[in-house]
CSV table of C-alpha atoms in Angstrom, one decimal:
chain,number,residue,atom,x,y,z
N,1,UNK,CA,102.3,131.0,111.5
N,2,UNK,CA,100.4,127.9,110.3
N,3,UNK,CA,102.9,127.5,107.4
N,4,UNK,CA,105.9,127.7,109.7
N,5,UNK,CA,104.6,124.9,111.9
N,6,UNK,CA,103.6,122.8,108.8
N,7,UNK,CA,107.2,123.2,107.5
N,8,UNK,CA,108.6,122.2,110.9
N,9,UNK,CA,106.3,119.1,111.0
N,10,UNK,CA,107.3,118.1,107.5
N,11,UNK,CA,111.0,118.3,108.3
N,12,UNK,CA,110.4,116.1,111.4
N,13,UNK,CA,108.2,113.7,109.4
N,14,UNK,CA,111.0,113.4,106.8
N,15,UNK,CA,113.5,112.7,109.6
N,16,UNK,CA,111.2,110.0,111.1
N,17,UNK,CA,110.9,108.5,107.6
N,18,UNK,CA,114.6,108.3,107.2
N,19,UNK,CA,114.9,106.7,110.7
N,20,UNK,CA,112.3,104.1,109.8
N,21,UNK,CA,114.1,103.4,106.5
N,22,UNK,CA,117.4,102.9,108.3
N,23,UNK,CA,115.8,100.5,110.9
N,24,UNK,CA,113.8,98.7,108.2
N,25,UNK,CA,116.8,98.2,105.9
N,26,UNK,CA,119.0,97.0,108.7
N,27,UNK,CA,116.4,94.7,110.3
N,28,UNK,CA,115.3,93.1,107.0
N,29,UNK,CA,118.4,93.3,105.0
N,30,UNK,CA,118.0,89.6,103.9
N,31,UNK,CA,114.6,90.5,102.3
N,32,UNK,CA,115.9,93.7,100.7
N,33,UNK,CA,119.0,91.9,99.3
N,34,UNK,CA,116.8,89.2,97.8
N,35,UNK,CA,114.6,91.8,96.1
N,36,UNK,CA,117.7,93.7,94.8
N,37,UNK,CA,119.0,90.4,93.3
N,38,UNK,CA,115.5,89.8,91.7
N,39,UNK,CA,115.1,86.6,93.7
N,40,UNK,CA,112.3,87.7,96.0
N,41,UNK,CA,109.4,86.1,94.1
N,42,UNK,CA,111.2,82.7,93.8
N,43,UNK,CA,112.1,82.9,97.5
N,44,UNK,CA,108.6,83.7,98.5
N,45,UNK,CA,107.4,80.7,96.5
N,46,UNK,CA,109.8,78.5,98.3
N,47,UNK,CA,108.7,79.9,101.7
N,48,UNK,CA,105.0,79.4,100.7
N,49,UNK,CA,105.6,75.8,99.5
N,50,UNK,CA,107.5,74.9,102.7
N,51,UNK,CA,104.7,76.5,104.9
N,52,UNK,CA,102.1,74.6,103.0
N,53,UNK,CA,103.9,71.3,103.3
N,54,UNK,CA,104.0,71.8,107.1
N,55,UNK,CA,100.5,73.3,107.5
N,56,UNK,CA,98.6,71.0,105.0
N,57,UNK,CA,100.6,67.8,105.2
N,58,UNK,CA,98.5,64.9,103.9
N,59,UNK,CA,96.7,67.0,101.3
N,60,UNK,CA,97.5,65.8,97.7
N,61,UNK,CA,98.2,68.6,95.2
N,62,UNK,CA,97.9,68.8,91.4
N,63,UNK,CA,99.5,70.8,88.7
N,64,UNK,CA,97.6,72.4,85.8
N,65,UNK,CA,98.3,69.6,83.4
N,66,UNK,CA,97.2,66.9,85.9
N,67,UNK,CA,94.0,68.8,86.7
N,68,UNK,CA,93.2,69.2,83.0
N,69,UNK,CA,93.8,65.5,82.4
N,70,UNK,CA,91.3,64.6,85.2
N,71,UNK,CA,88.8,67.1,83.7
N,72,UNK,CA,89.1,65.5,80.3
N,73,UNK,CA,88.4,62.0,81.8
N,74,UNK,CA,85.1,63.5,83.0
N,75,UNK,CA,84.8,61.5,86.3
N,76,UNK,CA,86.2,64.1,88.6
N,77,UNK,CA,84.1,66.7,90.6
N,78,UNK,CA,85.7,70.1,90.5
N,79,UNK,CA,85.0,72.3,93.6
N,80,UNK,CA,85.4,76.0,93.3
N,81,UNK,CA,86.4,77.3,96.8
N,82,UNK,CA,86.2,81.0,95.8
N,83,UNK,CA,83.5,83.5,96.9
N,84,UNK,CA,80.1,83.0,95.2
N,85,UNK,CA,80.5,86.3,93.2
N,86,UNK,CA,83.8,85.2,91.7
N,87,UNK,CA,82.3,81.8,91.0
N,88,UNK,CA,79.3,83.4,89.2
N,89,UNK,CA,81.6,85.5,87.0
N,90,UNK,CA,83.4,82.5,85.6
N,91,UNK,CA,84.5,79.0,86.8
N,92,UNK,CA,85.8,75.7,85.5
N,93,UNK,CA,83.0,74.1,83.5
N,94,UNK,CA,80.8,71.9,85.7
N,95,UNK,CA,82.4,73.0,89.0
N,96,UNK,CA,80.3,73.5,92.1
N,97,UNK,CA,80.9,76.4,94.4
N,98,UNK,CA,81.9,75.5,98.0
N,99,UNK,CA,83.6,78.3,99.8
N,100,UNK,CA,85.0,77.5,103.3
N,101,UNK,CA,82.1,79.1,105.1
N,102,UNK,CA,79.7,76.7,103.5
N,103,UNK,CA,81.6,73.8,104.9
N,104,UNK,CA,80.8,74.9,108.4
N,105,UNK,CA,77.1,74.5,107.7
N,106,UNK,CA,76.0,71.1,109.2
N,107,UNK,CA,74.2,68.8,106.7
N,108,UNK,CA,75.0,71.0,103.7
N,109,UNK,CA,73.1,69.4,100.8
N,110,UNK,CA,76.0,70.4,98.5
N,111,UNK,CA,78.2,68.1,100.6
N,112,UNK,CA,75.8,65.3,101.6
N,113,UNK,CA,74.9,64.6,97.9
N,114,UNK,CA,78.6,63.8,97.0
N,115,UNK,CA,79.8,60.3,97.1
N,116,UNK,CA,82.7,60.1,99.7
N,117,UNK,CA,84.7,57.9,97.4
N,118,UNK,CA,84.4,60.3,94.4
N,119,UNK,CA,87.5,61.9,93.0
N,120,UNK,CA,87.4,65.6,93.9
N,121,UNK,CA,89.7,68.5,92.8
N,122,UNK,CA,89.4,71.7,94.8
N,123,UNK,CA,90.7,75.0,93.4
N,124,UNK,CA,90.7,78.7,94.3
N,125,UNK,CA,91.7,81.9,92.5
N,126,UNK,CA,95.4,81.8,92.0
N,127,UNK,CA,98.7,80.2,93.1
N,128,UNK,CA,99.1,82.2,96.3
N,129,UNK,CA,95.7,81.5,97.8
N,130,UNK,CA,95.4,78.8,100.5
N,131,UNK,CA,91.6,78.4,100.4
N,132,UNK,CA,91.8,75.3,98.1
N,133,UNK,CA,94.1,73.6,100.6
N,134,UNK,CA,91.9,74.5,103.5
N,135,UNK,CA,88.7,73.1,101.8
N,136,UNK,CA,90.6,70.0,100.6
N,137,UNK,CA,91.8,69.4,104.1
N,138,UNK,CA,88.4,69.9,105.6
N,139,UNK,CA,86.8,67.5,103.1
N,140,UNK,CA,89.4,64.9,103.9
N,141,UNK,CA,88.6,65.2,107.6
N,142,UNK,CA,84.9,64.7,106.7
N,143,UNK,CA,85.7,61.3,105.2
N,144,UNK,CA,86.2,62.1,101.5
N,145,UNK,CA,88.9,59.8,100.3
N,146,UNK,CA,90.1,61.1,96.9
N,147,UNK,CA,90.6,64.8,97.4
N,148,UNK,CA,93.3,66.9,95.8
N,149,UNK,CA,94.0,70.6,95.6
N,150,UNK,CA,94.8,72.2,92.3
N,151,UNK,CA,97.3,74.8,93.4
N,152,UNK,CA,97.7,77.1,90.4
N,153,UNK,CA,94.0,78.0,90.6
N,154,UNK,CA,91.4,79.3,88.3
N,155,UNK,CA,93.7,82.1,86.9
N,156,UNK,CA,96.1,79.5,85.4
N,157,UNK,CA,93.2,77.4,84.1
N,158,UNK,CA,91.6,80.5,82.4
N,159,UNK,CA,94.9,81.7,81.0
N,160,UNK,CA,95.5,78.2,79.5
N,161,UNK,CA,92.1,78.6,77.7
N,162,UNK,CA,90.6,75.5,79.2
N,163,UNK,CA,86.8,75.2,79.4
N,164,UNK,CA,85.1,77.6,81.7
N,165,UNK,CA,81.5,78.9,82.0
N,166,UNK,CA,79.1,81.0,84.1
N,167,UNK,CA,76.3,78.4,84.6
N,168,UNK,CA,75.6,76.9,88.0
L,1,UNK,CA,86.4,123.0,131.5
L,2,UNK,CA,84.8,121.6,128.3
L,3,UNK,CA,87.9,122.6,126.4
L,4,UNK,CA,90.0,120.6,128.8
L,5,UNK,CA,87.7,117.6,128.3
L,6,UNK,CA,88.0,118.0,124.5
L,7,UNK,CA,91.8,118.2,124.8
L,8,UNK,CA,91.8,114.9,126.8
L,9,UNK,CA,89.5,113.2,124.4
L,10,UNK,CA,91.6,114.3,121.4
L,11,UNK,CA,94.8,113.2,123.1
L,12,UNK,CA,93.2,109.8,123.9
L,13,UNK,CA,92.2,109.5,120.2
L,14,UNK,CA,95.8,110.1,119.3
L,15,UNK,CA,97.0,107.4,121.7
L,16,UNK,CA,94.5,104.9,120.3
L,17,UNK,CA,95.4,105.7,116.7
L,18,UNK,CA,99.1,105.4,117.6
L,19,UNK,CA,98.4,102.0,119.2
L,20,UNK,CA,96.6,100.8,116.1
L,21,UNK,CA,99.5,101.7,113.8
L,22,UNK,CA,102.1,100.3,116.3
L,23,UNK,CA,100.2,97.0,116.3
L,24,UNK,CA,99.8,96.9,112.5
L,25,UNK,CA,103.6,97.7,112.2
L,26,UNK,CA,104.4,94.9,114.6
L,27,UNK,CA,102.4,92.4,112.6
L,28,UNK,CA,104.1,93.3,109.4
L,29,UNK,CA,107.5,93.4,111.0
L,30,UNK,CA,107.2,89.8,112.3
L,31,UNK,CA,105.6,88.5,109.1
L,32,UNK,CA,107.8,90.5,106.7
L,33,UNK,CA,107.9,87.8,104.0
L,34,UNK,CA,104.1,87.5,104.0
L,35,UNK,CA,103.8,91.3,103.8
L,36,UNK,CA,106.3,91.3,100.9
L,37,UNK,CA,104.0,88.8,99.1
L,38,UNK,CA,101.1,91.2,99.7
L,39,UNK,CA,103.1,94.2,98.4
L,40,UNK,CA,104.1,92.2,95.2
L,41,UNK,CA,100.4,91.2,94.6
L,42,UNK,CA,99.6,94.9,93.9
L,43,UNK,CA,101.8,94.7,90.8
L,44,UNK,CA,102.6,98.4,91.2
L,45,UNK,CA,106.2,98.4,92.2
L,46,UNK,CA,109.2,96.7,90.6
L,47,UNK,CA,110.6,93.8,92.7
L,48,UNK,CA,113.5,95.7,94.2
L,49,UNK,CA,111.1,98.4,95.4
L,50,UNK,CA,108.6,95.9,96.8
L,51,UNK,CA,111.3,94.5,99.1
L,52,UNK,CA,112.2,97.9,100.3
L,53,UNK,CA,108.6,98.8,100.9
L,54,UNK,CA,108.0,95.5,102.8
L,55,UNK,CA,111.1,96.3,105.0
L,56,UNK,CA,110.6,100.0,105.6
L,57,UNK,CA,106.8,100.4,105.9
L,58,UNK,CA,106.4,98.4,109.1
L,59,UNK,CA,109.0,100.6,110.7
L,60,UNK,CA,107.2,103.8,109.6
L,61,UNK,CA,104.1,102.5,111.4
L,62,UNK,CA,106.2,101.3,114.5
L,63,UNK,CA,108.0,104.6,114.9
L,64,UNK,CA,105.1,106.9,114.1
L,65,UNK,CA,102.6,104.8,116.1
L,66,UNK,CA,105.0,104.3,119.1
L,67,UNK,CA,105.9,108.0,119.3
L,68,UNK,CA,102.2,109.0,119.1
L,69,UNK,CA,101.4,106.7,122.0
L,70,UNK,CA,104.3,108.1,124.0
L,71,UNK,CA,103.2,111.7,123.2
L,72,UNK,CA,106.4,112.7,121.4
L,73,UNK,CA,106.5,114.7,118.1
L,74,UNK,CA,102.8,114.1,117.8
L,75,UNK,CA,102.1,116.5,114.9
L,76,UNK,CA,104.9,115.1,112.8
L,77,UNK,CA,103.7,111.5,113.5
L,78,UNK,CA,100.1,112.5,112.6
L,79,UNK,CA,101.3,114.2,109.4
L,80,UNK,CA,103.3,111.1,108.5
L,81,UNK,CA,100.3,108.8,109.1
L,82,UNK,CA,98.0,111.1,107.2
L,83,UNK,CA,100.3,111.0,104.2
L,84,UNK,CA,100.7,107.2,104.6
L,85,UNK,CA,96.9,106.6,104.7
L,86,UNK,CA,96.2,109.0,101.8
L,87,UNK,CA,98.8,107.3,99.6
L,88,UNK,CA,97.4,103.9,100.5
L,89,UNK,CA,93.9,105.1,99.6
L,90,UNK,CA,95.1,106.1,96.1
L,91,UNK,CA,96.7,102.6,95.8
L,92,UNK,CA,93.5,100.9,96.8
L,93,UNK,CA,91.4,103.0,94.3
L,94,UNK,CA,93.9,102.1,91.5
L,95,UNK,CA,93.9,98.4,92.5
L,96,UNK,CA,90.1,98.3,92.6
L,97,UNK,CA,89.9,100.0,89.2
L,98,UNK,CA,92.3,97.4,87.8
L,99,UNK,CA,90.0,94.6,89.1
L,100,UNK,CA,92.6,92.8,91.1
L,101,UNK,CA,91.1,90.6,93.8
L,102,UNK,CA,94.0,90.4,96.3
L,103,UNK,CA,94.6,90.6,100.0
L,104,UNK,CA,95.1,94.2,101.0
L,105,UNK,CA,97.9,93.4,103.5
L,106,UNK,CA,96.2,95.9,105.7
L,107,UNK,CA,93.9,93.8,107.8
L,108,UNK,CA,94.5,94.2,111.6
L,109,UNK,CA,92.9,91.1,113.0
L,110,UNK,CA,91.9,89.1,109.8
L,111,UNK,CA,92.7,89.1,106.1
L,112,UNK,CA,90.8,91.8,104.2
L,113,UNK,CA,90.5,91.9,100.4
L,114,UNK,CA,91.0,95.1,98.4
L,115,UNK,CA,87.5,96.5,98.2
L,116,UNK,CA,84.9,98.7,99.9
L,117,UNK,CA,85.8,97.4,103.4
L,118,UNK,CA,89.5,98.1,103.1
L,119,UNK,CA,88.7,101.5,101.5
L,120,UNK,CA,86.4,102.4,104.4
L,121,UNK,CA,88.9,101.3,107.0
L,122,UNK,CA,91.6,103.4,105.3
L,123,UNK,CA,89.3,106.4,104.9
L,124,UNK,CA,88.4,106.3,108.7
L,125,UNK,CA,92.2,106.2,109.6
L,126,UNK,CA,92.9,109.0,107.1
L,127,UNK,CA,90.1,111.3,108.6
L,128,UNK,CA,91.2,110.3,112.1
L,129,UNK,CA,94.9,111.1,111.6
L,130,UNK,CA,94.3,114.2,109.3
L,131,UNK,CA,91.6,115.6,111.7
L,132,UNK,CA,93.8,115.2,114.7
L,133,UNK,CA,96.7,116.8,112.9
L,134,UNK,CA,94.7,119.8,111.8
L,135,UNK,CA,93.3,120.2,115.3
L,136,UNK,CA,96.8,120.2,116.8
L,137,UNK,CA,98.2,122.5,114.2
L,138,UNK,CA,95.5,125.1,114.5
L,139,UNK,CA,95.6,124.8,118.3
L,140,UNK,CA,99.4,125.5,118.5
L,141,UNK,CA,99.4,128.3,115.9
L,142,UNK,CA,96.5,130.1,117.7
L,143,UNK,CA,98.5,130.0,120.9
L,144,UNK,CA,101.4,131.9,119.3
């Protein structure tokens, strides 16, 4: 008896799945079509870039080569906006860890010790994380004048083989 | 009487579970491109399939969740949700094993990373849906 009901339920579940597939494909045909054409990733990047332009307008951004050039000059402070555990694993050499939650702490010594006119580059894990932009925007609102977000993030830095370490 | 009370409680649990999935489906439906980004981040499916998953999965949650709230085809909806959460649990385990630190795309009210919290959340939903299904199945077959 149990088996008969299970079979019935499976048939109905399959029907509901087909119904969901039909609705989903019709409602999001644009998305499905882009993915069939292999253009989904590029389109998502465009959408993300547009959203960031609107959401974080006024925040300067840097490419990997520009960030590395500043690193080589040695004057720039790199801020790692990832979680402390990720920072402890590996980070850009000389970077300090400042995740968004630390920015909420009033009179945070990590912040008060930084010269407001110093050049700062903020980064997070990879290209699709917004944390670097959030932290850069927050720093700007707190009076830091030369802040930029390095959008490709630590993943790109590490893959390029640029200097990274585990020390604090 | 206690049986009736149990029945009411279990039905209520079904409605709440349906509501959770309906809400989750609605979020994904209205933010389909963000959800597609989350699906792609798992690096498990080819791009064409990621698009299909991002389009269809919200509707699975909307239909199963909505029908469960309405009290229609409850067992089939619970079975579908059980299979869905079980598959997702496997995906979470594989993703954790691969060491990917990505947004799970499964957070209801805030972003949740793939990790112990998202696994616990999915396990609770799996036990919830699977338990209710088993209860309904045994109840109906014992009546026959």
